[in-house]
Tab-separated table of C-alpha atoms and ligand atoms in Angstrom:
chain	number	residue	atom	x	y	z
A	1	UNK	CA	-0.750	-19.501	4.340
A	2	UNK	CA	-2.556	-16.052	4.363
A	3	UNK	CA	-4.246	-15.578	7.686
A	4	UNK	CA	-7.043	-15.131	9.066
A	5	UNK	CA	-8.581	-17.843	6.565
A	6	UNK	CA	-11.978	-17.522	5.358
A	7	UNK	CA	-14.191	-18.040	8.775
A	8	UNK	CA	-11.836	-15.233	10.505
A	9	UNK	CA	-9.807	-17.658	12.249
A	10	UNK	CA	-6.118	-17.106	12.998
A	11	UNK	CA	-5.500	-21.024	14.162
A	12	UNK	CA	-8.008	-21.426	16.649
A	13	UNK	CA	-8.054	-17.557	17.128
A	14	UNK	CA	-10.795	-15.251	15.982
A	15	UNK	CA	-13.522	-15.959	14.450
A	16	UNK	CA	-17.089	-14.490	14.680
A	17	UNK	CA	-18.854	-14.560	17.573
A	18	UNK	CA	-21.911	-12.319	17.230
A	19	UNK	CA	-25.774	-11.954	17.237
A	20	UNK	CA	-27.360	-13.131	14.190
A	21	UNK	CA	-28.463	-9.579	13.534
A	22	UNK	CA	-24.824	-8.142	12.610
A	23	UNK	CA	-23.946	-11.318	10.840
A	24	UNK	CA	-24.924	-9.387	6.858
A	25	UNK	CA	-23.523	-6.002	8.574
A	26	UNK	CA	-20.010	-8.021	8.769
A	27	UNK	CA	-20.609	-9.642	5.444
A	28	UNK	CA	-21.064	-6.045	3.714
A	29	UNK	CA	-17.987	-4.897	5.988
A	30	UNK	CA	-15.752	-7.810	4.853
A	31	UNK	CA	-16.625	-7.620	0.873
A	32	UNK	CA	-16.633	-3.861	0.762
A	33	UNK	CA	-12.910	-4.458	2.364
A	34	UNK	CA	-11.685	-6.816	-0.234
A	35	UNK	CA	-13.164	-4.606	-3.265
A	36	UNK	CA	-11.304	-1.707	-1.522
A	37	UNK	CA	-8.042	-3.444	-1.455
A	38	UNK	CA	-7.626	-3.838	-5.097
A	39	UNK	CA	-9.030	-0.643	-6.090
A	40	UNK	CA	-6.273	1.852	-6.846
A	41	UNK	CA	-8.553	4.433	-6.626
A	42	UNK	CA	-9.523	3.505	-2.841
A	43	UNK	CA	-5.514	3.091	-2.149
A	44	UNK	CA	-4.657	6.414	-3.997
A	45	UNK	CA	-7.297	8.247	-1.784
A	46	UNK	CA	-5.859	6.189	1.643
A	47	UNK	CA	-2.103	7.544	0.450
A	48	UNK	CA	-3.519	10.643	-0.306
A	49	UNK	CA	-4.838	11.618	3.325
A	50	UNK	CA	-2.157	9.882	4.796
A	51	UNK	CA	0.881	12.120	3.584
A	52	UNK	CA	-1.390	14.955	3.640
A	53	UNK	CA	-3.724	14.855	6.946
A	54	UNK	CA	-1.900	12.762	9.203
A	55	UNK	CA	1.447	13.304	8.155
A	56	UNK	CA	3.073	10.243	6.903
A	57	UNK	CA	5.394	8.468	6.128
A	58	UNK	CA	6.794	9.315	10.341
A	59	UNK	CA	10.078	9.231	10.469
A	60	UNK	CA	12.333	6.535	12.064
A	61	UNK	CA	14.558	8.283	14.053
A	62	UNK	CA	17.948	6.994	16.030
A	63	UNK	CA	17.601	7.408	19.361
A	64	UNK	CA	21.414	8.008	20.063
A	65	UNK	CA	21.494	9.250	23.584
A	66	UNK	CA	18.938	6.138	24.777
A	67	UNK	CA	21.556	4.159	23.020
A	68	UNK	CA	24.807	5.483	24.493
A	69	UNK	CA	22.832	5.422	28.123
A	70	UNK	CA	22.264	1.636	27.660
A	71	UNK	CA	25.167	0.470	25.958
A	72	UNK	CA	24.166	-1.831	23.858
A	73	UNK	CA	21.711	-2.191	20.675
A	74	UNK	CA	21.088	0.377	18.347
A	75	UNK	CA	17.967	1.694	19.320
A	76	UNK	CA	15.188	3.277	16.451
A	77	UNK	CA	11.906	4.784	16.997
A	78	UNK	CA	9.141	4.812	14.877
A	79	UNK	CA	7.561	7.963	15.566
A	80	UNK	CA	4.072	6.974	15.630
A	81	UNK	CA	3.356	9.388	17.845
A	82	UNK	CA	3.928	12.706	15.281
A	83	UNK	CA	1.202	11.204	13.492
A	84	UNK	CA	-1.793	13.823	13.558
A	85	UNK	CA	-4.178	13.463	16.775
A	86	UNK	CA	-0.255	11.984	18.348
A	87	UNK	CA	-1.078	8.397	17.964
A	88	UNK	CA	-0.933	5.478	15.288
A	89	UNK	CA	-4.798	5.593	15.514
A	90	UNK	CA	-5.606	7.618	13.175
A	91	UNK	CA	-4.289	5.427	10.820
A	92	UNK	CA	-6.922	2.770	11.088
A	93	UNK	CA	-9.851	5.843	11.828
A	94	UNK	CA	-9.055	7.112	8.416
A	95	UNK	CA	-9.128	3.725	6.609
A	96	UNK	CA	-12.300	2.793	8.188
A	97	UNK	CA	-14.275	5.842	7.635
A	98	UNK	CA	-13.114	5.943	3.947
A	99	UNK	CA	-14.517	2.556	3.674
A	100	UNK	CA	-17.700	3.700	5.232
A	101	UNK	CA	-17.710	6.591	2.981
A	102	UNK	CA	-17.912	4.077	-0.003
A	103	UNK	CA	-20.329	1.930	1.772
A	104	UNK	CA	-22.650	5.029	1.267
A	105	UNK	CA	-22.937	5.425	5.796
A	106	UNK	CA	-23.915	8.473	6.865
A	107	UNK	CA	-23.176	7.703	10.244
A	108	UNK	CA	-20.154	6.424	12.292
A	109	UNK	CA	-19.969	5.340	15.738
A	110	UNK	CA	-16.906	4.276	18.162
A	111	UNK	CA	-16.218	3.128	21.533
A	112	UNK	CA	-13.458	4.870	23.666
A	113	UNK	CA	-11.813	4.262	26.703
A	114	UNK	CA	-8.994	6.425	27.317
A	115	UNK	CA	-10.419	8.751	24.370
A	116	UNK	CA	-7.906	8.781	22.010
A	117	UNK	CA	-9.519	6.235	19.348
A	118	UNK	CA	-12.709	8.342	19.996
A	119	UNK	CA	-10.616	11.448	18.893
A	120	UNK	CA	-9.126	9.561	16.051
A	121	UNK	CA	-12.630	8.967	15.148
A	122	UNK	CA	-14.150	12.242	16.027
A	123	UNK	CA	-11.565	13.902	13.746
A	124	UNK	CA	-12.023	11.586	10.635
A	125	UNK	CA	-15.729	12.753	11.023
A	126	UNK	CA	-15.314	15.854	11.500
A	127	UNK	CA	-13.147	16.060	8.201
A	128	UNK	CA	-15.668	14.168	6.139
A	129	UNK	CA	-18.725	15.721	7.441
A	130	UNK	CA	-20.576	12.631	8.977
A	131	UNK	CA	-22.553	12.238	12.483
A	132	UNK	CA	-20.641	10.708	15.164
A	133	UNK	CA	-21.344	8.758	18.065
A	134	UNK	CA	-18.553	7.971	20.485
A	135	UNK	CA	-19.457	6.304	23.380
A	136	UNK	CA	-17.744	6.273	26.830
A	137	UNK	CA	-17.660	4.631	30.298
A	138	UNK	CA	-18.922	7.101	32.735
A	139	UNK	CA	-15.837	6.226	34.998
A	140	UNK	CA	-13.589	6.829	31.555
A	141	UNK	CA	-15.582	10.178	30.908
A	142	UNK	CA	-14.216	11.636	34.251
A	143	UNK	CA	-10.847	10.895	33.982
A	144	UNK	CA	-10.313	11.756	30.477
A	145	UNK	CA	-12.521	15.340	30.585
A	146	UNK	CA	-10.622	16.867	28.042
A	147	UNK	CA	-10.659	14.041	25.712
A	148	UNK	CA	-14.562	13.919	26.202
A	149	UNK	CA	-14.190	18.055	25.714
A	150	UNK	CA	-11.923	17.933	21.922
A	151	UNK	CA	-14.107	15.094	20.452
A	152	UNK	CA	-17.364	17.532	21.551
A	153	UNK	CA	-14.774	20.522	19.913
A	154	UNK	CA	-14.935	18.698	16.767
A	155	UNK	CA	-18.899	17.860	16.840
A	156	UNK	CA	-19.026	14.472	17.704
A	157	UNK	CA	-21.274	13.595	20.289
A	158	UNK	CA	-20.343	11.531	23.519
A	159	UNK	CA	-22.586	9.033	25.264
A	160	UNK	CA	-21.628	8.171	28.564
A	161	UNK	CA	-22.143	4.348	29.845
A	162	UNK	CA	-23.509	3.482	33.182
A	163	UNK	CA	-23.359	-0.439	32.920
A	164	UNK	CA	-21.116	-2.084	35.096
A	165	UNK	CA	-17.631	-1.070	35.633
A	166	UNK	CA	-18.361	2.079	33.349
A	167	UNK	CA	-15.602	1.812	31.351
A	168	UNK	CA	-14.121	0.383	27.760
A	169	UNK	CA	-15.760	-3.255	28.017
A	170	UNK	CA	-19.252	-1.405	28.514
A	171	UNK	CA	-18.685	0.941	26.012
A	172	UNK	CA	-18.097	-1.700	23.418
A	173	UNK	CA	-21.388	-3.379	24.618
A	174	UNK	CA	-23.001	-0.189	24.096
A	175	UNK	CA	-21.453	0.518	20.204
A	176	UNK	CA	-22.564	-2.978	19.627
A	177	UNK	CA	-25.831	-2.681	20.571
A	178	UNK	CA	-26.270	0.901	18.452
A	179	UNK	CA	-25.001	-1.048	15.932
A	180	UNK	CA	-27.515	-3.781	15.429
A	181	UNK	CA	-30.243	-1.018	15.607
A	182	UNK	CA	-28.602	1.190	13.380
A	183	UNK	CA	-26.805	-1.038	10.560
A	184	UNK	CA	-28.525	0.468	7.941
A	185	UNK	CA	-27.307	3.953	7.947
A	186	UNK	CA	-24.254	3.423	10.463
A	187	UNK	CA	-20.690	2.175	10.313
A	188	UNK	CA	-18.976	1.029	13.267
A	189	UNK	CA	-14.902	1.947	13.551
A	190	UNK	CA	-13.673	-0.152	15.924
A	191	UNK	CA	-10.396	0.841	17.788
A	192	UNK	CA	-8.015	-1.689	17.901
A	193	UNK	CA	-7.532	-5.460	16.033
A	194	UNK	CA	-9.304	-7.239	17.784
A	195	UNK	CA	-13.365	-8.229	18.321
A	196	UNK	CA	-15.154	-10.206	15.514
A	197	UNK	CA	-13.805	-10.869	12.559
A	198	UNK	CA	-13.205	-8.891	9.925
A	199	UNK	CA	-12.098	-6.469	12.645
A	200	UNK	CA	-8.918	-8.050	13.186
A	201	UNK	CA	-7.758	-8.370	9.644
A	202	UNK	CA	-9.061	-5.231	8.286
A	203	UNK	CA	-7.426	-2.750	11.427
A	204	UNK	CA	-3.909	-4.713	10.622
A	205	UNK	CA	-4.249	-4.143	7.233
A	206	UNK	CA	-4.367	-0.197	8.281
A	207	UNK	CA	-1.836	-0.078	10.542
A	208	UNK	CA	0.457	-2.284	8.940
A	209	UNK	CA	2.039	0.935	7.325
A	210	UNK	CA	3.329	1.102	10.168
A	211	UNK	CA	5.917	-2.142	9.818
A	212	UNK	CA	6.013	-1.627	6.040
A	213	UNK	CA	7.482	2.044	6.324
A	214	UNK	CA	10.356	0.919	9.241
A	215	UNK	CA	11.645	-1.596	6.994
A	216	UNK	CA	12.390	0.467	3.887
A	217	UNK	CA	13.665	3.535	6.498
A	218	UNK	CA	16.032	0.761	8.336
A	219	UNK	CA	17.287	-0.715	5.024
A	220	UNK	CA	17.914	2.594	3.902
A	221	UNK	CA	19.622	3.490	7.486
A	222	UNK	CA	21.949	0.386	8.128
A	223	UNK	CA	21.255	-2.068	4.933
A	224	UNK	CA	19.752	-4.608	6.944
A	225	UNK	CA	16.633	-5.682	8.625
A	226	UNK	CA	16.415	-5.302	12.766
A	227	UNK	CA	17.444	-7.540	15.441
A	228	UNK	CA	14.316	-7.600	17.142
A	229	UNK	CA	11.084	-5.391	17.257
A	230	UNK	CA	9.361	-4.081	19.924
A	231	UNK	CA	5.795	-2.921	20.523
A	232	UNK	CA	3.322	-2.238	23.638
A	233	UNK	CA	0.015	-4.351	23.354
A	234	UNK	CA	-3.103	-3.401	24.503
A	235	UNK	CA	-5.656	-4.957	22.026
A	236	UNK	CA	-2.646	-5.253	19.805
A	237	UNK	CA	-3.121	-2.717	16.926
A	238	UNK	CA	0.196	-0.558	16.965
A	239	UNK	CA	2.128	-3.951	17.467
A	240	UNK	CA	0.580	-6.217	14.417
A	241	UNK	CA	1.089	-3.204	12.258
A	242	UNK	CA	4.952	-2.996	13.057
A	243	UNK	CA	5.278	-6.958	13.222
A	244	UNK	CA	3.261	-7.757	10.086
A	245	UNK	CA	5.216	-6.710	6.907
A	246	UNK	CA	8.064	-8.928	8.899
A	247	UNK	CA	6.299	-12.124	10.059
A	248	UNK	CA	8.269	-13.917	6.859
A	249	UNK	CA	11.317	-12.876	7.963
A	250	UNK	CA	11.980	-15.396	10.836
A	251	UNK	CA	15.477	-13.549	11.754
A	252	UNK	CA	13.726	-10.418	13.019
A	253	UNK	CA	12.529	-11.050	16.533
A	254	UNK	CA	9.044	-9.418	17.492
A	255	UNK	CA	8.687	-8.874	21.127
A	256	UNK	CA	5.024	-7.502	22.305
A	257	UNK	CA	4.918	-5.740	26.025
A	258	UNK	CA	2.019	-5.879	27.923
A	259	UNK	CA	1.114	-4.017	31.101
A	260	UNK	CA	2.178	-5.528	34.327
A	261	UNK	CA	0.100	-3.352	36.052
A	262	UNK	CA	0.785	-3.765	40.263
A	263	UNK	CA	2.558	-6.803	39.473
A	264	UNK	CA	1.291	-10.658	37.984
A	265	UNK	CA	0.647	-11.498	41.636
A	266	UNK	CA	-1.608	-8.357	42.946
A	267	UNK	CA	-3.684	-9.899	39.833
A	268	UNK	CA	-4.039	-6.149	38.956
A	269	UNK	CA	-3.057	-5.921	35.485
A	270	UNK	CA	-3.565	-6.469	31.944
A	271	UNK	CA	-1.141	-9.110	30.823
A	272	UNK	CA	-3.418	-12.002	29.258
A	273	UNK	CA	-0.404	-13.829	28.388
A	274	UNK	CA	0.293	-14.244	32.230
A	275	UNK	CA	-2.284	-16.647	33.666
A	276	UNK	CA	-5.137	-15.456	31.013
A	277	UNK	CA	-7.067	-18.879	29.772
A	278	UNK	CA	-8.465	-18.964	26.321
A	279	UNK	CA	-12.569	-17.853	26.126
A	280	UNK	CA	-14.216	-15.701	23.743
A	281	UNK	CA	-14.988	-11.668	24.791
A	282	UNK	CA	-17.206	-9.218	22.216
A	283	UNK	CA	-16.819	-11.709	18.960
A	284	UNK	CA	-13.636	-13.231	19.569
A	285	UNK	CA	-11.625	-16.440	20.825
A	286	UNK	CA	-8.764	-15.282	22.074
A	287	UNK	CA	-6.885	-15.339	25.793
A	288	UNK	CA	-8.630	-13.287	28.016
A	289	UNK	CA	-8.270	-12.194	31.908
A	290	UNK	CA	-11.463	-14.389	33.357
A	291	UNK	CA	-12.416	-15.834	36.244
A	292	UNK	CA	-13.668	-19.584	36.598
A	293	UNK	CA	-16.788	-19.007	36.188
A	294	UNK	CA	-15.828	-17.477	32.847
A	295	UNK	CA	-16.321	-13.791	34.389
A	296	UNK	CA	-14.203	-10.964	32.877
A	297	UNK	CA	-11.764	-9.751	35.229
A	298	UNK	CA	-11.214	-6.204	36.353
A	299	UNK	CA	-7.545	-5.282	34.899
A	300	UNK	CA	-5.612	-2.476	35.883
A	301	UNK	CA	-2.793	-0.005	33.978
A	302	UNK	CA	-1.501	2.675	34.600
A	303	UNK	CA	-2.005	3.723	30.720
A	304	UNK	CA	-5.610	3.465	29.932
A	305	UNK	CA	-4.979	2.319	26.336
A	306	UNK	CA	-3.271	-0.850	27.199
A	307	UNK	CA	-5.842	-1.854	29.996
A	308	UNK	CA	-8.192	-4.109	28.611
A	309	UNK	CA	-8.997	-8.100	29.247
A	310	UNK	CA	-8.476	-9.675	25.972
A	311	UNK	CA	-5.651	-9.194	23.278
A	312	UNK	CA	-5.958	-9.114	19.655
A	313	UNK	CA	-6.615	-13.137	17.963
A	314	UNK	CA	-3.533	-12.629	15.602
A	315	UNK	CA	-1.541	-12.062	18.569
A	316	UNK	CA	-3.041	-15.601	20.309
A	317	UNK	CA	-1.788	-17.187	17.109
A	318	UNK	CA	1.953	-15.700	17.043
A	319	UNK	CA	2.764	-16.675	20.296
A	320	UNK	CA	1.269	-20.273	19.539
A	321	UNK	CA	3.290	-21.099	16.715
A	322	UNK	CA	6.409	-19.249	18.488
A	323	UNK	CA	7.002	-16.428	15.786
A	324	UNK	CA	6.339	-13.365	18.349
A	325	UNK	CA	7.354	-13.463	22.148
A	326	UNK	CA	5.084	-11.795	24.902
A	327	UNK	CA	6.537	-10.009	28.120
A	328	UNK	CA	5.512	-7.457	30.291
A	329	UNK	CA	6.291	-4.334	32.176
A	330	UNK	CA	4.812	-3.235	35.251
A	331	UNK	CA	3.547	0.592	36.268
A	332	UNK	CA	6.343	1.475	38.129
A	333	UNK	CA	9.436	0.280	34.967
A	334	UNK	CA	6.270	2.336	32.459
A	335	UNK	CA	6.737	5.522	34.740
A	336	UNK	CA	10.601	5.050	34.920
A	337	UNK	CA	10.821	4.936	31.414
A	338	UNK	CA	8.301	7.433	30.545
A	339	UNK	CA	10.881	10.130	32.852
A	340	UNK	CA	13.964	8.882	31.126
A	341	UNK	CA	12.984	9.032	27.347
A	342	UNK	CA	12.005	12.543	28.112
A	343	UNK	CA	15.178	13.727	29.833
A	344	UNK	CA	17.529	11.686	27.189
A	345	UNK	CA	15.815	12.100	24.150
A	346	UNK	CA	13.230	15.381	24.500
A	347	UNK	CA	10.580	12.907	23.513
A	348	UNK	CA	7.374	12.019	26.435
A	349	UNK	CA	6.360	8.841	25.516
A	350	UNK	CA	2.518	7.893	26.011
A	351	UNK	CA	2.398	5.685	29.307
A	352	UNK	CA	1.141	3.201	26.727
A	353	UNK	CA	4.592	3.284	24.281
A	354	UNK	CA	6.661	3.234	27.942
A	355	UNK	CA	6.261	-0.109	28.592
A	356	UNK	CA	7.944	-0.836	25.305
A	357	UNK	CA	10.765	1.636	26.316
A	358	UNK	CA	11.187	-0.332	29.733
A	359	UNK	CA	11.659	-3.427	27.739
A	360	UNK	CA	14.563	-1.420	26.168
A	361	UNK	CA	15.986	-0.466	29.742
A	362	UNK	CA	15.679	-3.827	30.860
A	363	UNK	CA	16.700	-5.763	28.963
A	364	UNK	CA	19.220	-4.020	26.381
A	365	UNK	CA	22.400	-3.569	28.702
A	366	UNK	CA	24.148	-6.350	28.081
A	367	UNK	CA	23.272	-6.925	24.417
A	368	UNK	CA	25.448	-6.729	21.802
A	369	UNK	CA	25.796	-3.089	19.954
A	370	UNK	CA	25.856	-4.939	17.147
A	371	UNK	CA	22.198	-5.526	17.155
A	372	UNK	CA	19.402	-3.300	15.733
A	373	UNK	CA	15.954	-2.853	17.148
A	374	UNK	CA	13.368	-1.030	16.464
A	375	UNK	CA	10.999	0.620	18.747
A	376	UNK	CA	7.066	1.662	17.786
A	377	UNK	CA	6.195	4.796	19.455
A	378	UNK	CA	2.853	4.470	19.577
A	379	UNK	CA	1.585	8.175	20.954
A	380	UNK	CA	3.034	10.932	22.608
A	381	UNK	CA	2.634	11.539	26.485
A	382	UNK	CA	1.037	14.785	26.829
A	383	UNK	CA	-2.322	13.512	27.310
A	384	UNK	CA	-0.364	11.454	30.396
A	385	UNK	CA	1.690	14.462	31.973
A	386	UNK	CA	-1.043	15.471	34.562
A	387	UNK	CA	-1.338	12.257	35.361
A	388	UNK	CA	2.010	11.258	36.253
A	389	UNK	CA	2.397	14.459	38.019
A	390	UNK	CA	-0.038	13.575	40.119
A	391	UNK	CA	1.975	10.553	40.394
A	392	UNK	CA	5.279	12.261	41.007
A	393	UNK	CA	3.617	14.207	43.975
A	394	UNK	CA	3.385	17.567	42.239
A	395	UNK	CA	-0.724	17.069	42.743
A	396	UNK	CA	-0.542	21.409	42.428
A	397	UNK	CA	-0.067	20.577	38.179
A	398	UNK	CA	-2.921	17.897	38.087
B	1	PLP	C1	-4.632	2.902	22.284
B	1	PLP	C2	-3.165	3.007	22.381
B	1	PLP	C3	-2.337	1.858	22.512
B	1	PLP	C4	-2.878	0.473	22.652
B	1	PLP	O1	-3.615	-0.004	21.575
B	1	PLP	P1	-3.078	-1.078	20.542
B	1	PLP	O2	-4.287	-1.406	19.751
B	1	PLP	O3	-2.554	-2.239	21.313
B	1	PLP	O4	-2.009	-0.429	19.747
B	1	PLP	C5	-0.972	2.034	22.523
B	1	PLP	N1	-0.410	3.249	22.446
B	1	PLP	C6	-1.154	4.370	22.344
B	1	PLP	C7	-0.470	5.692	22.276
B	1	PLP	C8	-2.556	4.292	22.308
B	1	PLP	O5	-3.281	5.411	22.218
């Protein structure tokens, strides 16, 4: 059965929670989405931009000396993170903003919260010459300066939030709000695959390039499919575009890694599969970090892009029917890995695509080498090395 079905539900999952206001907004969203997918014209244009701006297909590369260290799977990375802006984001900014570009918008706007789907979207503006609106907790704004500084580089205007925590939650809030004022002219990209349906759908549907281009490079590499797959999860975007194209294949493993944070008992983290409860956050029923009272929790990460208190609906619905296992890695495993893929490989992993590289040092010794898995790389860690410096105690870097 081809999921979500026709309300936006994954199972129970999904669906769309939202004011009556954006209700025609989604409509338009949804139908310009399906006319877009069977146009070859819209998918010639998507494959167009994609070999040619970001720089696809990225490769899938054997990560030999990771392997040998471990001693036991074969261990592939998809290199997500030599994508242009160093993240799979751009993948879904460029779908979205071509769709808004047929939808006749003139203006786009985004929520951030580390910054980098604000500079995905700030740079798919900036290439097709519409306004853009990015907006930002105030909290977010100061500890991600320069990200606030390249999406200002590249004419995109950032509008910090003062609500609450002052951070990602609020800064959705905020992009919603703009948006039911503004649905006329604007189009809103949102960052990840999750929120109100047809968010879900449509932002797997980008990334899923992702999982579609791993399987033809690993049946070209070894003649076979992986073992298992492995992906970080924040709202779940980088993860259901590796594990889609392979959902049919029920011999292929798909193993999502969520942020431990201090640890599942400090209750300071982001793992929503570990003592989250099912409720519905910004258009979507899903499992969330909440309190009782139904209050969103504060979560905690070390990597900004994975700290957030709900996960993508799709995700909800994999782990329900058993096709996709959930685990998690804490801050200390994401900053052990993060140092060894750099000094075995030459590759800094976002702090984001370390936790799916501690799942790899956990848990592959012992495993037989005959097995294949695959890795997604979601970014590259140079927007993290002051950050883990500071970390590391060399505070004269940060
Ligand atoms: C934003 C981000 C993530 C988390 O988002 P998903 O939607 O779960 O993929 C992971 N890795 C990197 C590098 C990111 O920038």
């Amino acid at each position: 059965m081809r999921l979500p079905d026709e309300h936006g539900r994954f199972g129970r999952y999904g669906g769309m929670y939202v004011p009556e206001t954006l209700m025609s907004a989604l409509t338009d969203v949804e139908a310009e989405f399906r006319a877009a997918q069977k146009d070859p014209a819209f998918q010639a244009e998507m494959d167009l931009y994609l070999a040619d701006y970001v720089g696809r297909p990225t490769p899938l590369y054997f990560a030999e000396r990771l392997t040998q260290h471990l001693g036991g799977p074969k261990i592939y990375l998809k290199r997500e993170d030599l994508a242009h802006t160093g993240a799979h984001k751009i993948n879904n900014a460029l779908g979205q903003i071509l769709l808004a570009r047929r939808m006749g918008k003139k203006r786009i706007i985004a929520e951030t919260g580390a910054g980098q789907h604000g500079v995905a979207t700030a740079t798919v503006a900036a290439r097709f010459g519409l306004e853009c609106v990015v907006y930002m907790g105030r909290v977010d704004m100061e500890r991600q300066a320069l990200n606030v500084f390249r999406m200002e580089l590249m004419g995109t205007e950032v509008r910090g939030v003062d609500a609450g925590s002052k951070t990602l939650k609020e800064a959705i809030n905020e992009a919603m709000r703009d948006w039911v004022t503004n649905v006329d002219s604007t189009h809103y990209i949102l960052g990840s695959a999750l929120g109100t349906h047809p968010y879900p759908e449509m932002v797997r549907e980008f990334q899923k390039v992702i999982g579609t281009e791993s399987r033809s490079q690993i049946m070209e590499k070894e003649g076979r499919l992986p073992d298992r797959l492995i992906a970080c999860v924040g709202g779940g975007s980088n993860s259901i575009g590796l594990f889609y194209p392979y959902v049919e294949d029920t011999g292929v493993r798909m193993i999502g890694v969520e942020a431990g944070g201090r640890g599942i008992a400090s209750g300071e983290h982001a793992a929503r599969f570990q003592g989250g409860t099912l409720g519905v956050l910004q258009g979507c029923m899903t499992y969330l970090l909440q309190d009782d009272d139904g209050q969103i929790e504060l979560t905690h990460s070390v990597s900004a892009g994975l700290d957030y208190a709900a996960i993508g609906p799709e995700h909800s619905y994999l782990r329900e029917i058993g096709r996709a296992e959930y685990t998690y890695a804490d801050d200390t495993e994401a900053l052990a890995a993060f140092q060894r893929l750099s000094e075995l490989e030459g590759i800094i992993p976002a702090l984001e695509s370390a936790h799916a590289i501690a799942y790899c040092l956990r848990e592959a010794p012992g495993v037989s080498k005959d097995e294949i898995w695959v890795v997604s790389l979601s970014g590259r860690g140079d927007k993290d090395v002051q950050q883990v410096a500071r970390i590391m105690g060399k505070g004269h870097l940060g």
